[in-house]
Short mmCIF file of C-alpha atoms in Angstrom, two decimals:
data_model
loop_
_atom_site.label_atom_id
_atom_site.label_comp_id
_atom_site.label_asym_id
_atom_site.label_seq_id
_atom_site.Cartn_x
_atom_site.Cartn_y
_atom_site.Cartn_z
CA UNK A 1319 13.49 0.92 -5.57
CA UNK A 1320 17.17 0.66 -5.68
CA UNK A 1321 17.16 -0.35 -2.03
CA UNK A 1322 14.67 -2.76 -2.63
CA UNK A 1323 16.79 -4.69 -5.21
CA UNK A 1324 19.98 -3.99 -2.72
CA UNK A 1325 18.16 -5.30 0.07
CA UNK A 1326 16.60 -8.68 -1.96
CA UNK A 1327 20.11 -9.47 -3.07
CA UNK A 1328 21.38 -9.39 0.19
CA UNK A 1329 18.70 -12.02 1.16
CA UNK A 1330 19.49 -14.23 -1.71
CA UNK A 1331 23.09 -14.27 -0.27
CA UNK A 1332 22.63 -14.79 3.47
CA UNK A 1333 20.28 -17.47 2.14
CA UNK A 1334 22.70 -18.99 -0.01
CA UNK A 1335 25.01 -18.81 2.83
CA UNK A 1336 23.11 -20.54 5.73
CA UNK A 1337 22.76 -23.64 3.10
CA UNK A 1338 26.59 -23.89 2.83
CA UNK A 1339 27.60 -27.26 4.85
CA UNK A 1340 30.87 -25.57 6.29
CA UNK A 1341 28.95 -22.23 7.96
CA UNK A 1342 29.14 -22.54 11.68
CA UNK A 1343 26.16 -22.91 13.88
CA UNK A 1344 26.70 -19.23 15.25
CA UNK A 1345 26.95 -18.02 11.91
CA UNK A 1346 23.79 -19.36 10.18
CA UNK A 1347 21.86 -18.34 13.20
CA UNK A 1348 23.33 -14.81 12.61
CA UNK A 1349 22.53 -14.52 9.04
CA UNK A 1350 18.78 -16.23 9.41
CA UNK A 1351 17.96 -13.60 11.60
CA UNK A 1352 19.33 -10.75 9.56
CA UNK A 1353 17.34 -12.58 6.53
CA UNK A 1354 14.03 -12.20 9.06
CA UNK A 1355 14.49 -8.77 9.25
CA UNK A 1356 15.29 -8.10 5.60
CA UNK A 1357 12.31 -10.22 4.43
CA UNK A 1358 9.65 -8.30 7.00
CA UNK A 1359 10.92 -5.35 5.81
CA UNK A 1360 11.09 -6.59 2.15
CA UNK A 1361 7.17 -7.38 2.75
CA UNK A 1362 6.28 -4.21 4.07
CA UNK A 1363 7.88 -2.57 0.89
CA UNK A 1364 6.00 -4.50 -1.26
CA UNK A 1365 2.20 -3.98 0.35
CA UNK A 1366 2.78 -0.70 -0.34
CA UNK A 1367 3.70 -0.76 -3.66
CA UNK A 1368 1.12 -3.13 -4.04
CA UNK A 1369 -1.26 -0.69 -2.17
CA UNK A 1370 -0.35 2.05 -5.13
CA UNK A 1371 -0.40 -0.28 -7.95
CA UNK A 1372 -4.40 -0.55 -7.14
CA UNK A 1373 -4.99 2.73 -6.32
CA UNK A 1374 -4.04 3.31 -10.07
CA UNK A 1375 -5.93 0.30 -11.13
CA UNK A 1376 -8.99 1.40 -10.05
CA UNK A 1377 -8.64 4.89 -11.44
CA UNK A 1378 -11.05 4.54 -14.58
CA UNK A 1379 -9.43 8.27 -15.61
CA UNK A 1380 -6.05 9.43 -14.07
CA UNK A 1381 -6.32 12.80 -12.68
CA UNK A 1382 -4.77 15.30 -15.11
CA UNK A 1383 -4.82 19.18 -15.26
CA UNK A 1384 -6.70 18.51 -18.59
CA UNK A 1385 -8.97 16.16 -16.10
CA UNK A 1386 -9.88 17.68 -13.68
CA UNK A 1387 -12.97 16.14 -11.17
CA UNK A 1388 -15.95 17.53 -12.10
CA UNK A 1389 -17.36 19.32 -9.00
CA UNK A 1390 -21.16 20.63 -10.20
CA UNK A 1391 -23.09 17.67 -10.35
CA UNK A 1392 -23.64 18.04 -6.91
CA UNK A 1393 -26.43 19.66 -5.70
CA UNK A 1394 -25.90 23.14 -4.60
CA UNK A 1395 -25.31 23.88 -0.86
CA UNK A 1396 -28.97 24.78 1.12
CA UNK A 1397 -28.21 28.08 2.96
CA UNK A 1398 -30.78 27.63 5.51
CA UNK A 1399 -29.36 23.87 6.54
CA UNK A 1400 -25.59 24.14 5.10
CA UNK A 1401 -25.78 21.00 3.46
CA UNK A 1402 -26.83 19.85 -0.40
CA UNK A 1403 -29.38 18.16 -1.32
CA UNK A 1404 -31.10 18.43 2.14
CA UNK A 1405 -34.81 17.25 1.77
CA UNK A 1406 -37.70 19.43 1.74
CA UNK A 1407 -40.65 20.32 4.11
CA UNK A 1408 -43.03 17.03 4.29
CA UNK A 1409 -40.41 14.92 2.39
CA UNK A 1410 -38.54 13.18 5.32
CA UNK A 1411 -40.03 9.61 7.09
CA UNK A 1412 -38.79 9.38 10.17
CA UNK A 1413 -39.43 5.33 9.97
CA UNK A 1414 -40.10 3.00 7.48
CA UNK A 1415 -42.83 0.80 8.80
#
């Protein structure tokens, strides 16, 4: 995070200096593009904190050793098929009209 805020003051400064009225033409053009690569980078950083911050939104109970998923409501696995929950003998339409 540290190079995050390093990197967004660095931005606010070649910002602040391509508005001077004395920077050359060479100069400005210089320190826009360095600003363009900051900023894309900048971006990237923050989709994926964004990314996490909803990943741990949506959690409705953070995974804990005291919370642990709970694994046997599942149906146990058919030895015959290798799957769970595989339908039985006469059960299965192959269409529904």
């Amino acid at each position: 995070m540290k190079n995050f805020e390093e990197n967004l003051r660095k931005l606010e400064e070649l910002s602040s200096d391509i508005k001077r009225s004395d920077i050359s033409l060479e100069d400005a053009l210089r320190d826009f593009e360095e600003g363009i690569k900051l900023a894309k980078g900048l971006e990237q950083e923050l989709n994926a904190i964004e990314g996490k911050i909803q990943i741990l939104m949506n959690e409705p109970n953070p995974m804990t050793a005291e919370n642990k998923p709970q694994l046997d409501d599942f149906a146990p696995t058919n030895t015959q098929t290798g799957t769970a929950g595989a339908p039985q003998a006469g059960l299965r339409q192959d269409s529904l009209f």
